[in-house]
Short mmCIF file of C-alpha atoms in Angstrom, two decimals:
data_model
loop_
_atom_site.label_atom_id
_atom_site.label_comp_id
_atom_site.label_asym_id
_atom_site.label_seq_id
_atom_site.Cartn_x
_atom_site.Cartn_y
_atom_site.Cartn_z
CA MET D 1 -26.90 -46.11 77.78
CA LYS D 2 -28.17 -42.69 76.75
CA ILE D 3 -29.49 -42.37 73.19
CA PHE D 4 -30.13 -38.85 71.90
CA VAL D 5 -33.05 -38.51 69.46
CA SER D 6 -32.44 -35.80 66.86
CA SER D 7 -35.19 -34.69 64.47
CA LEU D 8 -37.77 -32.00 63.95
CA VAL D 9 -40.29 -32.03 66.79
CA THR D 10 -43.40 -30.49 65.27
CA GLY D 11 -45.04 -32.75 62.73
CA MET D 12 -42.89 -35.76 63.64
CA GLU D 13 -44.56 -36.80 66.86
CA ALA D 14 -45.33 -40.34 65.66
CA GLU D 15 -41.80 -40.91 64.36
CA ARG D 16 -40.19 -39.61 67.55
CA ALA D 17 -42.47 -41.80 69.66
CA ALA D 18 -41.44 -44.80 67.56
CA VAL D 19 -37.74 -44.07 68.12
CA VAL D 20 -38.21 -43.53 71.86
CA GLY D 21 -40.15 -46.80 72.07
CA ALA D 22 -37.37 -48.72 70.30
CA VAL D 23 -34.70 -47.17 72.52
CA ARG D 24 -36.54 -48.00 75.73
CA ALA D 25 -37.45 -51.52 74.57
CA LEU D 26 -33.72 -52.25 74.34
CA GLY D 27 -33.18 -50.99 77.89
CA HIS D 28 -31.62 -47.62 77.05
CA ASP D 29 -32.53 -44.09 78.12
CA ALA D 30 -33.99 -41.84 75.40
CA VAL D 31 -32.72 -38.25 75.54
CA THR D 32 -35.05 -35.83 73.75
CA ALA D 33 -35.67 -32.11 73.63
CA GLU D 34 -38.97 -32.70 75.40
CA THR D 35 -37.21 -34.11 78.49
CA PHE D 36 -35.00 -31.11 79.25
CA GLY D 37 -37.65 -29.00 80.99
CA ALA D 38 -36.99 -25.47 82.22
CA ARG D 39 -33.36 -24.38 81.94
CA THR D 40 -31.44 -21.13 82.18
CA ASP D 41 -29.74 -21.68 78.81
CA SER D 42 -31.44 -21.79 75.40
CA PRO D 43 -33.20 -24.95 74.17
CA GLN D 44 -30.62 -25.47 71.45
CA VAL D 45 -27.70 -25.11 73.86
CA ALA D 46 -29.41 -27.74 76.01
CA CYS D 47 -29.85 -30.04 73.01
CA LEU D 48 -26.22 -29.74 71.94
CA ALA D 49 -25.17 -30.51 75.51
CA GLY D 50 -27.50 -33.51 75.34
CA VAL D 51 -25.69 -34.72 72.23
CA ARG D 52 -22.32 -34.45 73.98
CA GLY D 53 -23.66 -36.25 77.05
CA SER D 54 -25.12 -39.18 75.13
CA ASP D 55 -23.55 -42.47 74.09
CA CYS D 56 -25.16 -42.55 70.64
CA VAL D 57 -27.30 -40.28 68.44
CA VAL D 58 -30.30 -41.39 66.37
CA LEU D 59 -30.94 -38.90 63.55
CA VAL D 60 -34.30 -38.96 61.72
CA LEU D 61 -34.68 -36.91 58.53
CA CYS D 62 -38.03 -36.14 56.89
CA GLY D 63 -38.98 -33.64 54.18
CA ARG D 64 -38.74 -30.38 56.11
CA TYR D 65 -35.46 -28.72 57.04
CA GLY D 66 -36.63 -26.71 60.04
CA THR D 67 -36.12 -23.18 61.28
CA LYS D 68 -32.60 -21.88 60.82
CA GLN D 69 -30.63 -20.93 63.91
CA PRO D 70 -28.16 -17.99 64.08
CA SER D 71 -25.56 -20.38 62.62
CA GLY D 72 -27.58 -20.57 59.39
CA MET D 73 -28.35 -24.25 60.01
CA SER D 74 -31.43 -25.91 61.46
CA ALA D 75 -31.30 -27.25 65.02
CA THR D 76 -31.18 -30.82 63.71
CA HIS D 77 -28.34 -29.93 61.34
CA GLU D 78 -26.40 -28.41 64.25
CA GLU D 79 -26.96 -31.57 66.28
CA PHE D 80 -25.61 -33.68 63.42
CA ARG D 81 -22.49 -31.53 63.14
CA GLU D 82 -22.01 -31.75 66.91
CA ALA D 83 -22.37 -35.53 66.91
CA ARG D 84 -20.48 -36.61 63.81
CA ASP D 85 -16.98 -36.12 65.25
CA ARG D 86 -17.87 -37.11 68.80
CA ARG D 87 -20.51 -39.81 68.97
CA PRO D 88 -21.72 -42.86 67.02
CA LEU D 89 -24.53 -41.68 64.76
CA LEU D 90 -27.35 -43.77 63.27
CA ALA D 91 -29.23 -41.97 60.50
CA PHE D 92 -32.71 -42.77 59.16
CA VAL D 93 -34.09 -41.09 56.03
CA GLN D 94 -37.79 -41.05 55.15
CA ASP D 95 -38.66 -42.31 51.68
CA GLY D 96 -41.48 -41.38 49.32
CA ILE D 97 -41.70 -37.69 50.26
CA ASP D 98 -40.79 -34.33 48.76
CA ARG D 99 -37.89 -32.57 50.45
CA GLU D 100 -37.14 -28.91 50.78
CA PRO D 101 -33.92 -27.87 48.98
CA ASP D 102 -32.03 -27.29 52.24
CA GLN D 103 -33.14 -30.70 53.47
CA GLU D 104 -31.94 -32.35 50.26
CA GLY D 105 -28.51 -30.87 50.90
CA PHE D 106 -28.60 -31.98 54.53
CA VAL D 107 -29.54 -35.56 53.58
CA ALA D 108 -26.73 -35.65 51.01
CA GLU D 109 -24.24 -34.44 53.62
CA VAL D 110 -25.33 -37.10 56.10
CA GLN D 111 -25.17 -39.89 53.55
CA LYS D 112 -21.75 -38.78 52.35
CA TRP D 113 -20.43 -38.75 55.90
CA GLN D 114 -22.02 -42.04 56.83
CA GLY D 115 -21.15 -43.69 53.53
CA GLY D 116 -24.41 -45.62 53.78
CA GLN D 117 -22.98 -47.76 56.57
CA PHE D 118 -25.38 -46.64 59.29
CA THR D 119 -28.04 -45.01 57.11
CA GLU D 120 -31.40 -46.74 56.72
CA ARG D 121 -34.63 -45.71 55.03
CA PHE D 122 -38.21 -45.91 56.24
CA SER D 123 -41.71 -44.93 55.12
CA THR D 124 -43.88 -45.28 58.23
CA ALA D 125 -43.40 -44.88 61.96
CA ASP D 126 -43.65 -48.65 62.39
CA GLU D 127 -40.89 -49.22 59.84
CA LEU D 128 -38.78 -46.61 61.62
CA ARG D 129 -39.24 -48.35 64.98
CA ASP D 130 -38.09 -51.67 63.49
CA ALA D 131 -35.14 -50.06 61.69
CA VAL D 132 -33.98 -48.26 64.84
CA THR D 133 -34.25 -51.50 66.83
CA ARG D 134 -32.08 -53.36 64.30
CA ALA D 135 -29.52 -50.58 64.04
CA LEU D 136 -29.19 -50.12 67.79
CA HIS D 137 -28.78 -53.86 68.23
CA ARG D 138 -25.98 -53.93 65.64
CA TRP D 139 -24.35 -50.96 67.34
CA GLU D 140 -24.56 -52.71 70.71
CA LEU D 141 -22.80 -55.75 69.26
CA SER D 142 -20.09 -53.58 67.72
CA THR D 143 -19.38 -51.90 71.07
CA ALA D 144 -19.66 -55.01 73.24
CA VAL D 145 -15.87 -55.22 73.58
CA GLY D 146 -15.72 -51.77 75.18
CA ALA D 147 -15.02 -48.19 74.19
CA PRO D 148 -12.05 -47.22 72.00
CA ASP D 149 -8.92 -46.44 74.02
CA ALA D 150 -7.15 -43.60 72.21
CA VAL D 151 -3.89 -43.99 74.16
CA GLU D 152 -3.72 -47.72 73.50
CA MET D 153 -4.59 -47.25 69.83
CA LEU D 154 -1.87 -44.64 69.33
CA ALA D 155 0.69 -46.87 71.07
CA ARG D 156 -0.16 -49.71 68.69
CA ALA D 157 0.01 -47.41 65.67
CA THR D 158 3.42 -45.98 66.55
CA GLY D 159 4.66 -49.47 67.41
CA LEU D 160 3.90 -50.61 63.87
CA LEU D 161 6.09 -47.95 62.26
CA PRO D 162 9.52 -49.16 61.14
CA SER D 163 12.56 -47.35 62.48
CA GLU D 164 15.78 -46.85 60.58
CA GLU D 165 19.29 -47.73 61.56
CA ARG D 166 21.46 -44.75 62.27
CA GLY D 167 24.25 -44.31 59.77
CA PHE D 168 22.44 -46.32 57.10
CA HIS D 169 20.80 -44.83 54.02
CA ASN D 170 19.73 -46.79 50.95
CA GLY D 171 19.14 -43.66 48.90
CA VAL D 172 15.34 -43.77 49.14
CA THR D 173 13.18 -41.75 51.49
CA THR D 174 10.03 -43.59 52.54
CA LEU D 175 6.80 -42.73 54.30
CA ALA D 176 5.28 -45.26 56.68
CA VAL D 177 1.63 -44.82 57.71
CA ALA D 178 -0.06 -46.96 60.36
CA VAL D 179 -3.85 -47.03 60.82
CA VAL D 180 -5.11 -48.82 63.92
CA GLY D 181 -8.78 -49.37 64.71
CA GLY D 182 -10.63 -49.48 67.99
CA PRO D 183 -12.06 -50.76 70.19
CA ARG D 184 -9.35 -53.41 70.08
CA GLN D 185 -10.63 -56.81 68.99
CA SER D 186 -10.01 -59.64 66.58
CA ILE D 187 -11.26 -58.82 63.07
CA LEU D 188 -9.66 -61.61 61.04
CA ARG D 189 -9.08 -65.23 61.97
CA PRO D 190 -5.54 -66.55 61.44
CA VAL D 191 -6.82 -68.80 58.67
CA GLU D 192 -8.34 -65.81 56.85
CA LEU D 193 -4.92 -64.18 56.56
CA GLU D 194 -3.72 -67.23 54.66
CA GLU D 195 -6.79 -67.91 52.53
CA GLY D 196 -6.96 -67.02 48.86
CA PRO D 197 -9.83 -64.48 48.82
CA LEU D 198 -8.13 -61.93 51.07
CA ARG D 199 -4.77 -62.36 49.37
CA ARG D 200 -6.33 -61.95 45.94
CA HIS D 201 -8.13 -58.82 47.09
CA LEU D 202 -4.92 -57.29 48.45
CA HIS D 203 -3.00 -58.15 45.28
CA GLN D 204 -5.77 -56.75 43.08
CA SER D 205 -6.38 -53.55 45.04
CA GLY D 206 -2.66 -53.03 45.62
CA ARG D 207 -1.94 -53.10 41.89
CA PHE D 208 -5.13 -52.01 40.14
CA GLY D 209 -7.44 -50.54 42.79
CA GLU D 210 -8.65 -46.99 43.30
CA THR D 211 -5.37 -46.07 45.01
CA PRO D 212 -2.76 -48.65 43.95
CA ILE D 213 0.27 -49.15 46.16
CA PHE D 214 2.48 -51.30 43.94
CA VAL D 215 4.04 -50.78 40.50
CA ASP D 216 3.64 -53.13 37.54
CA ALA D 217 7.34 -53.28 36.70
CA GLU D 218 8.17 -55.39 39.74
CA GLY D 219 6.79 -58.54 41.29
CA VAL D 220 5.06 -58.58 44.66
CA GLU D 221 6.26 -60.86 47.44
CA SER D 222 3.95 -62.16 50.17
CA ALA D 223 4.74 -63.44 53.64
CA ILE D 224 3.19 -64.19 57.02
CA GLU D 225 4.93 -62.32 59.83
CA ALA D 226 3.66 -63.37 63.28
CA HIS D 227 -0.04 -62.41 63.19
CA ALA D 228 0.12 -60.33 60.01
CA PHE D 229 0.06 -60.77 56.25
CA VAL D 230 2.58 -58.67 54.30
CA LEU D 231 2.83 -57.81 50.61
CA SER D 232 6.01 -56.04 49.53
CA GLN D 233 8.09 -54.61 46.72
CA SER D 234 11.28 -52.58 46.95
CA ASN D 235 10.47 -49.66 49.29
CA ARG D 236 6.72 -50.47 49.15
CA SER D 237 4.66 -52.70 51.41
CA VAL D 238 1.25 -53.34 52.92
CA ARG D 239 0.89 -55.08 56.28
CA LEU D 240 -2.46 -56.27 57.68
CA ASP D 241 -2.87 -58.05 61.00
CA GLU D 242 -5.66 -60.00 62.69
CA GLU D 243 -6.87 -56.92 64.59
CA GLY D 244 -7.36 -54.99 61.36
CA ALA D 245 -4.30 -52.79 61.90
CA ILE D 246 -2.75 -51.60 58.64
CA ARG D 247 0.73 -50.33 57.82
CA ILE D 248 1.68 -48.95 54.43
CA VAL D 249 5.18 -47.96 53.29
CA LEU D 250 5.67 -45.91 50.12
CA PRO D 251 8.68 -44.12 48.56
CA LEU D 252 8.97 -40.33 48.81
CA SER D 253 12.42 -39.22 47.69
CA GLU D 254 13.06 -37.10 44.66
CA GLY D 255 16.53 -36.06 43.62
CA ARG D 256 19.55 -36.83 41.50
CA ALA D 257 23.31 -37.02 41.65
CA GLY D 258 23.32 -37.40 45.42
CA ILE D 259 21.15 -34.34 45.99
CA THR D 260 17.87 -35.23 47.66
CA ALA D 261 14.76 -33.21 48.34
CA LEU D 262 11.59 -33.96 50.23
CA ILE D 263 8.81 -32.44 48.12
CA GLU D 264 5.88 -31.19 50.16
CA GLU D 265 3.23 -31.92 47.54
CA ASN D 266 4.59 -35.45 47.00
CA LEU D 267 4.30 -36.11 50.72
CA ARG D 268 0.71 -34.87 50.87
CA GLU D 269 -0.33 -36.93 47.84
CA THR D 270 1.37 -40.03 49.23
CA LEU D 271 -0.44 -39.55 52.54
CA VAL D 272 -3.76 -39.33 50.69
CA ARG D 273 -2.96 -42.53 48.80
CA ALA D 274 -2.04 -44.43 51.95
CA LEU D 275 -5.09 -43.23 53.90
CA ARG D 276 -7.53 -43.98 51.08
CA PHE D 277 -6.09 -47.44 50.59
CA SER D 278 -6.39 -48.05 54.33
CA SER D 279 -10.00 -46.88 54.37
CA ASN D 280 -10.93 -49.15 51.47
CA LEU D 281 -9.16 -52.11 53.06
CA LEU D 282 -10.94 -51.54 56.37
CA GLU D 283 -14.28 -51.52 54.55
CA HIS D 284 -13.38 -54.84 52.94
CA ILE D 285 -12.41 -56.64 56.14
CA ASP D 286 -14.86 -54.92 58.54
CA ASN D 287 -17.92 -53.72 56.66
CA VAL D 288 -20.07 -53.76 59.82
CA HIS D 289 -17.75 -51.22 61.48
CA ARG D 290 -16.80 -53.15 64.58
CA LEU D 291 -13.81 -50.83 64.50
CA SER D 292 -15.60 -47.51 64.99
CA HIS D 293 -12.53 -45.29 65.48
CA VAL D 294 -9.02 -45.06 64.09
CA ALA D 295 -5.68 -43.74 65.28
CA ILE D 296 -3.12 -42.76 62.65
CA ALA D 297 0.63 -42.44 63.04
CA ALA D 298 3.26 -41.77 60.39
CA ARG D 299 7.03 -41.54 60.08
CA ILE D 300 9.48 -40.45 57.38
CA ASN D 301 12.56 -42.67 57.13
CA GLY D 302 15.74 -42.19 55.15
CA ALA D 303 15.38 -38.43 54.76
CA GLY D 304 18.74 -37.70 56.36
CA GLY D 305 19.68 -34.11 55.62
CA SER D 306 17.37 -33.78 52.63
CA SER D 307 15.95 -30.34 52.05
CA TRP D 308 12.23 -29.67 52.43
CA ARG D 309 10.93 -27.96 49.31
CA THR D 310 7.80 -27.28 47.31
CA ARG D 311 7.54 -28.45 43.72
CA GLN D 312 7.92 -24.90 42.52
CA GLU D 313 11.10 -24.41 44.54
CA HIS D 314 12.51 -27.71 43.35
CA ALA D 315 11.69 -27.01 39.70
CA ALA D 316 13.40 -23.61 39.93
CA SER D 317 16.66 -25.05 41.32
CA PRO D 318 16.71 -28.86 41.11
CA ASN D 319 20.47 -29.08 41.72
CA GLN D 320 20.36 -27.26 45.02
CA GLY D 321 19.83 -29.28 48.15
CA SER D 322 21.59 -30.99 51.00
CA TRP D 323 22.90 -34.44 51.77
CA ASN D 324 23.76 -36.07 55.05
CA MET D 325 25.31 -39.51 55.34
CA HIS D 326 23.63 -39.93 58.73
CA THR D 327 19.91 -40.40 58.96
CA ASP D 328 17.80 -38.68 61.57
CA ASP D 329 15.72 -41.04 63.65
CA ARG D 330 12.77 -38.68 63.80
CA PRO D 331 9.91 -39.68 66.09
CA PRO D 332 6.51 -40.72 64.73
CA THR D 333 3.97 -38.03 63.95
CA ALA D 334 0.35 -38.23 65.12
CA LEU D 335 -2.67 -35.98 65.43
CA SER D 336 -4.11 -34.59 68.63
CA PRO D 337 -6.41 -36.08 69.77
CA PRO D 338 -5.10 -39.29 68.19
CA SER D 339 -8.45 -41.09 67.86
CA ARG D 340 -10.91 -40.07 65.13
CA PRO D 341 -14.26 -41.50 63.98
CA ARG D 342 -13.54 -44.04 61.28
CA ALA D 343 -15.68 -42.10 58.79
CA ALA D 344 -13.05 -39.32 58.89
CA LEU D 345 -10.63 -41.68 57.17
CA ARG D 346 -12.91 -41.58 54.14
CA GLN D 347 -14.61 -38.19 54.26
CA GLN D 348 -11.76 -36.03 55.61
CA VAL D 349 -8.80 -37.68 53.93
CA ASP D 350 -7.56 -34.46 52.32
CA GLU D 351 -7.75 -32.59 55.63
CA LEU D 352 -5.95 -35.40 57.44
CA ALA D 353 -3.19 -35.41 54.83
CA GLU D 354 -2.84 -31.63 55.07
CA ASP D 355 -2.58 -31.76 58.86
CA PHE D 356 0.07 -34.49 58.78
CA THR D 357 2.01 -32.54 56.14
CA VAL D 358 2.05 -29.46 58.38
CA LEU D 359 3.25 -31.53 61.35
CA PHE D 360 6.00 -33.10 59.26
CA ARG D 361 7.06 -29.70 57.96
CA ARG D 362 7.39 -28.40 61.51
CA GLN D 363 9.33 -31.48 62.57
CA PHE D 364 11.60 -31.42 59.55
CA LYS D 365 12.42 -27.73 59.58
CA SER D 366 12.92 -27.55 63.34
CA ALA D 367 15.73 -30.09 62.97
CA ARG D 368 17.66 -27.96 60.49
#
């Protein structure tokens, strides 16, 4: 496989040599700026193309930021931005040194994106070589089952979403969100779904965690359904299967006296809650990131002829709205492309929720 080495060149010769040595010792090809030779395009264009053409990127950060390009970022910073949404990225940060202010900000950005999962620290070139060897070996193990299949992942995600029976409406509009990881593989053993530790964690996080799913006023029921463990309340549920696929159902409707409204801000906040809960649950069951990518699908059920409104619009005229005894079996909603790096589920949750809200708004209003 091709491993792109991203760092400053001048002043980091020993560190770059250590990374290249580790890459080659594991049987991979090291792609570096020094190997590009004479080209008609600029060196940085060649490096960014090298990032896109590689299977993985090793990023090494020292104290200096580097010369800023026309973008206002250093070449290494540009390479990180190019890689983070496209390629697995292993980051290594040098300890015991003074950093330039721009480099401090860059390191903070990398660590926030990586969440510490693939970020290691080093002091010497020898320590860096050993750290890169360990990290690449872990990455190899995580990808041994193959590359993520975006089409397959999306099919699994949409298949998890519940559909509603036409002509039936229980008076509550719900949002179902499915998060499926890839490459597809077994994450939990069947016995783990039934053991106490996982169940206790789901009960605890579902009620009292950072983004609780359940309410205190009602008990939570648990069940095993085929290869999945399910916790549920009225109009609320969490489903987790052996492949680490997650489905969350939460209520959305707001209205009174038979007049219902789908509130845009409520939808966005509920999406954020579901995505954050899913991210935290994935970290709990797969903290070595065997599932490197996720596909997300969502569906609104029970909306019927409800009106789409903002909170301001609803507050101004709460008794205006629409009602339809027949529900619309709207198709699932998904992003394009459907597969995203798993880190996006944590670091871009607000953007993901905004994008899904826009897609739902289009779908909902086009049906009027």
